[in-house]
Amino acid sequence: MEKCIFCEIVAENIPCTKIYESENILAFLDIAPVNPGHTLVIPKQHYPTLLDLPPALGQELLEALQKVAKAIKEGLQADGINLGMNNYRAAGQLVFHAHFHLIPRYEKDGLTLWPQQKYESETKMQEIAQQIINKL
Ligand code: 5GP
Ligand code: ZN
């Protein structure tokens, strides 16, 4: 199996600019930020995507996300923060070690991250909802 770059960072074989660490979570600066301070929050253990993460990690993960988000907002005087996660290649995932992006945002930074569309009808919207609900 190819070496996972984020596992290498956790093992300290590759350096990172560490922001925060707890027992099972590590946060470090993204090497190619959307805005300066863009931080990646990852589980130290290797899980490929959101769907592989153990729910038991939830509390520690949310604590880390909130702590770092608050520190980014206050430390960098950010007006807002995007929390993002790419899962699978079609969604832009390049590193297959699950990770959350915390991106500082500013009123006039000119970024638009979510181009949106409309449902063709209310019926179509209900149909789509049902296709998801059927799999819960
Ligand atoms: P993805 O597209 O998989 O959600 O995002 C992967 C992110 O990891 C990218 O934003 C990329 O800039 C970042 N990245 C890739 N390799 C490294 C690295 O070696 N060190 C750091 N700090 N970030 C990396
Ligand atoms: Zn990994």
Short mmCIF file of C-alpha atoms and ligand atoms in Angstrom, two decimals:
data_model
loop_
_atom_site.label_atom_id
_atom_site.label_comp_id
_atom_site.label_asym_id
_atom_site.label_seq_id
_atom_site.Cartn_x
_atom_site.Cartn_y
_atom_site.Cartn_z
CA MET A 1 0.00 0.00 0.00
CA GLU A 2 1.19 3.53 -0.82
CA LYS A 3 2.32 5.58 2.19
CA CYS A 4 -0.32 7.94 3.57
CA ILE A 5 1.05 11.47 3.85
CA PHE A 6 -1.10 12.32 6.89
CA CYS A 7 -0.07 9.12 8.71
CA GLU A 8 3.52 10.21 8.03
CA ILE A 9 2.74 13.61 9.56
CA VAL A 10 1.19 11.96 12.64
CA ALA A 11 4.29 9.73 12.97
CA GLU A 12 6.46 12.89 12.67
CA ASN A 13 8.29 11.46 9.64
CA ILE A 14 7.10 14.52 7.69
CA PRO A 15 7.03 17.92 9.40
CA CYS A 16 3.89 19.98 9.85
CA THR A 17 3.01 23.31 11.41
CA LYS A 18 1.12 21.98 14.38
CA ILE A 19 -1.76 24.00 15.79
CA TYR A 20 -3.39 21.63 18.28
CA GLU A 21 -3.24 18.05 19.47
CA SER A 22 -5.32 15.83 21.76
CA GLU A 23 -5.16 12.09 22.40
CA ASN A 24 -6.69 11.08 19.06
CA ILE A 25 -6.78 14.31 17.04
CA LEU A 26 -4.14 16.48 15.35
CA ALA A 27 -4.59 19.90 13.73
CA PHE A 28 -2.01 21.55 11.48
CA LEU A 29 -1.83 24.25 8.81
CA ASP A 30 -2.76 23.25 5.25
CA ILE A 31 0.34 23.67 3.09
CA ALA A 32 -1.71 25.36 0.31
CA PRO A 33 -4.27 27.52 2.14
CA VAL A 34 -7.49 28.95 0.71
CA ASN A 35 -6.80 31.82 3.15
CA PRO A 36 -3.83 32.04 5.58
CA GLY A 37 -4.58 30.01 8.70
CA HIS A 38 -6.51 27.30 6.79
CA THR A 39 -6.17 24.36 9.17
CA LEU A 40 -6.64 20.61 8.74
CA VAL A 41 -8.11 18.65 11.65
CA ILE A 42 -7.52 14.91 11.40
CA PRO A 43 -7.91 11.73 13.44
CA LYS A 44 -4.45 10.37 14.27
CA GLN A 45 -5.59 6.92 13.17
CA HIS A 46 -6.02 6.24 9.48
CA TYR A 47 -9.64 6.21 8.28
CA PRO A 48 -10.15 6.99 4.58
CA THR A 49 -13.42 9.00 4.63
CA LEU A 50 -16.23 10.35 6.80
CA LEU A 51 -18.04 7.04 6.38
CA ASP A 52 -15.18 5.15 8.04
CA LEU A 53 -14.86 7.34 11.15
CA PRO A 54 -15.92 5.70 14.44
CA PRO A 55 -18.81 7.71 15.96
CA ALA A 56 -17.07 7.39 19.35
CA LEU A 57 -14.50 9.89 18.06
CA GLY A 58 -17.29 12.44 17.71
CA GLN A 59 -16.97 14.28 20.98
CA GLU A 60 -13.20 14.70 20.87
CA LEU A 61 -13.41 15.70 17.22
CA LEU A 62 -16.08 18.33 17.80
CA GLU A 63 -14.14 19.70 20.75
CA ALA A 64 -11.04 20.06 18.56
CA LEU A 65 -12.99 21.66 15.70
CA GLN A 66 -14.61 24.19 18.03
CA LYS A 67 -11.40 25.00 19.88
CA VAL A 68 -9.40 25.57 16.70
CA ALA A 69 -12.27 27.44 14.96
CA LYS A 70 -12.54 29.82 17.92
CA ALA A 71 -8.76 30.35 17.97
CA ILE A 72 -8.69 31.04 14.21
CA LYS A 73 -11.57 33.51 14.53
CA GLU A 74 -10.01 35.38 17.45
CA GLY A 75 -6.34 35.01 16.53
CA LEU A 76 -6.71 36.01 12.89
CA GLN A 77 -9.70 38.36 13.32
CA ALA A 78 -11.66 36.23 10.85
CA ASP A 79 -15.25 37.35 10.16
CA GLY A 80 -16.33 33.74 9.55
CA ILE A 81 -15.11 30.16 9.19
CA ASN A 82 -15.95 27.46 6.67
CA LEU A 83 -15.86 23.86 7.89
CA GLY A 84 -15.44 21.54 4.92
CA MET A 85 -14.73 17.93 4.17
CA ASN A 86 -14.12 16.33 0.79
CA ASN A 87 -15.11 12.68 0.58
CA TYR A 88 -14.16 10.53 -2.40
CA ARG A 89 -12.43 11.68 -5.57
CA ALA A 90 -15.62 13.12 -7.15
CA ALA A 91 -15.89 15.53 -4.22
CA GLY A 92 -12.28 16.64 -4.56
CA GLN A 93 -10.68 14.37 -1.96
CA LEU A 94 -6.97 14.09 -2.73
CA VAL A 95 -5.66 12.69 0.56
CA PHE A 96 -7.49 9.53 1.60
CA HIS A 97 -6.99 10.03 5.33
CA ALA A 98 -10.19 11.69 6.57
CA HIS A 99 -9.69 15.37 7.37
CA PHE A 100 -11.73 18.48 8.08
CA HIS A 101 -10.83 21.86 6.61
CA LEU A 102 -11.26 24.95 8.82
CA ILE A 103 -10.99 27.99 6.56
CA PRO A 104 -10.89 31.55 7.92
CA ARG A 105 -13.20 33.84 5.93
CA TYR A 106 -13.40 37.61 5.59
CA GLU A 107 -16.30 39.80 4.51
CA LYS A 108 -14.49 40.94 1.39
CA ASP A 109 -12.32 37.91 0.54
CA GLY A 110 -14.23 37.41 -2.72
CA LEU A 111 -14.57 33.62 -2.39
CA THR A 112 -17.77 31.81 -3.36
CA LEU A 113 -17.51 28.17 -2.34
CA TRP A 114 -21.02 26.87 -3.04
CA PRO A 115 -22.58 27.48 -6.46
CA GLN A 116 -26.25 26.43 -6.09
CA GLN A 117 -29.08 25.21 -8.33
CA LYS A 118 -32.86 24.76 -8.03
CA TYR A 119 -35.01 21.59 -7.95
CA GLU A 120 -37.13 21.31 -11.11
CA SER A 121 -40.26 20.75 -8.92
CA GLU A 122 -41.47 20.08 -5.39
CA THR A 123 -42.21 16.45 -6.43
CA LYS A 124 -38.62 15.97 -7.59
CA MET A 125 -37.37 17.37 -4.27
CA GLN A 126 -39.59 14.89 -2.36
CA GLU A 127 -38.36 12.00 -4.58
CA ILE A 128 -34.72 12.85 -3.87
CA ALA A 129 -35.43 13.08 -0.13
CA GLN A 130 -37.10 9.65 -0.23
CA GLN A 131 -34.11 8.06 -2.01
CA ILE A 132 -31.93 9.21 0.88
CA ILE A 133 -34.39 8.38 3.66
CA ASN A 134 -34.82 4.83 2.29
CA LYS A 135 -31.18 4.13 3.12
CA LEU A 136 -31.18 5.42 6.69
P1 5GP B 1 -8.48 17.20 0.12
O1 5GP B 1 -8.62 17.73 -1.28
O2 5GP B 1 -8.05 15.77 0.16
O3 5GP B 1 -9.67 17.50 0.97
O4 5GP B 1 -7.35 18.11 0.77
C1 5GP B 1 -6.07 17.71 1.04
C2 5GP B 1 -5.38 18.94 1.58
O5 5GP B 1 -4.13 18.55 2.14
C3 5GP B 1 -5.07 20.00 0.52
O6 5GP B 1 -5.72 21.21 0.87
C4 5GP B 1 -3.55 20.11 0.53
O7 5GP B 1 -3.10 21.42 0.37
C5 5GP B 1 -3.17 19.53 1.89
N1 5GP B 1 -1.88 18.85 1.91
C6 5GP B 1 -1.46 17.92 1.03
N2 5GP B 1 -0.23 17.48 1.36
C7 5GP B 1 0.11 18.15 2.49
C8 5GP B 1 1.26 18.13 3.32
O8 5GP B 1 2.23 17.40 3.10
N3 5GP B 1 1.27 18.94 4.40
C9 5GP B 1 0.22 19.77 4.69
N4 5GP B 1 0.33 20.53 5.77
N5 5GP B 1 -0.88 19.82 3.93
C10 5GP B 1 -0.94 19.02 2.84
ZN ZN B 2 -3.33 7.94 6.94
#
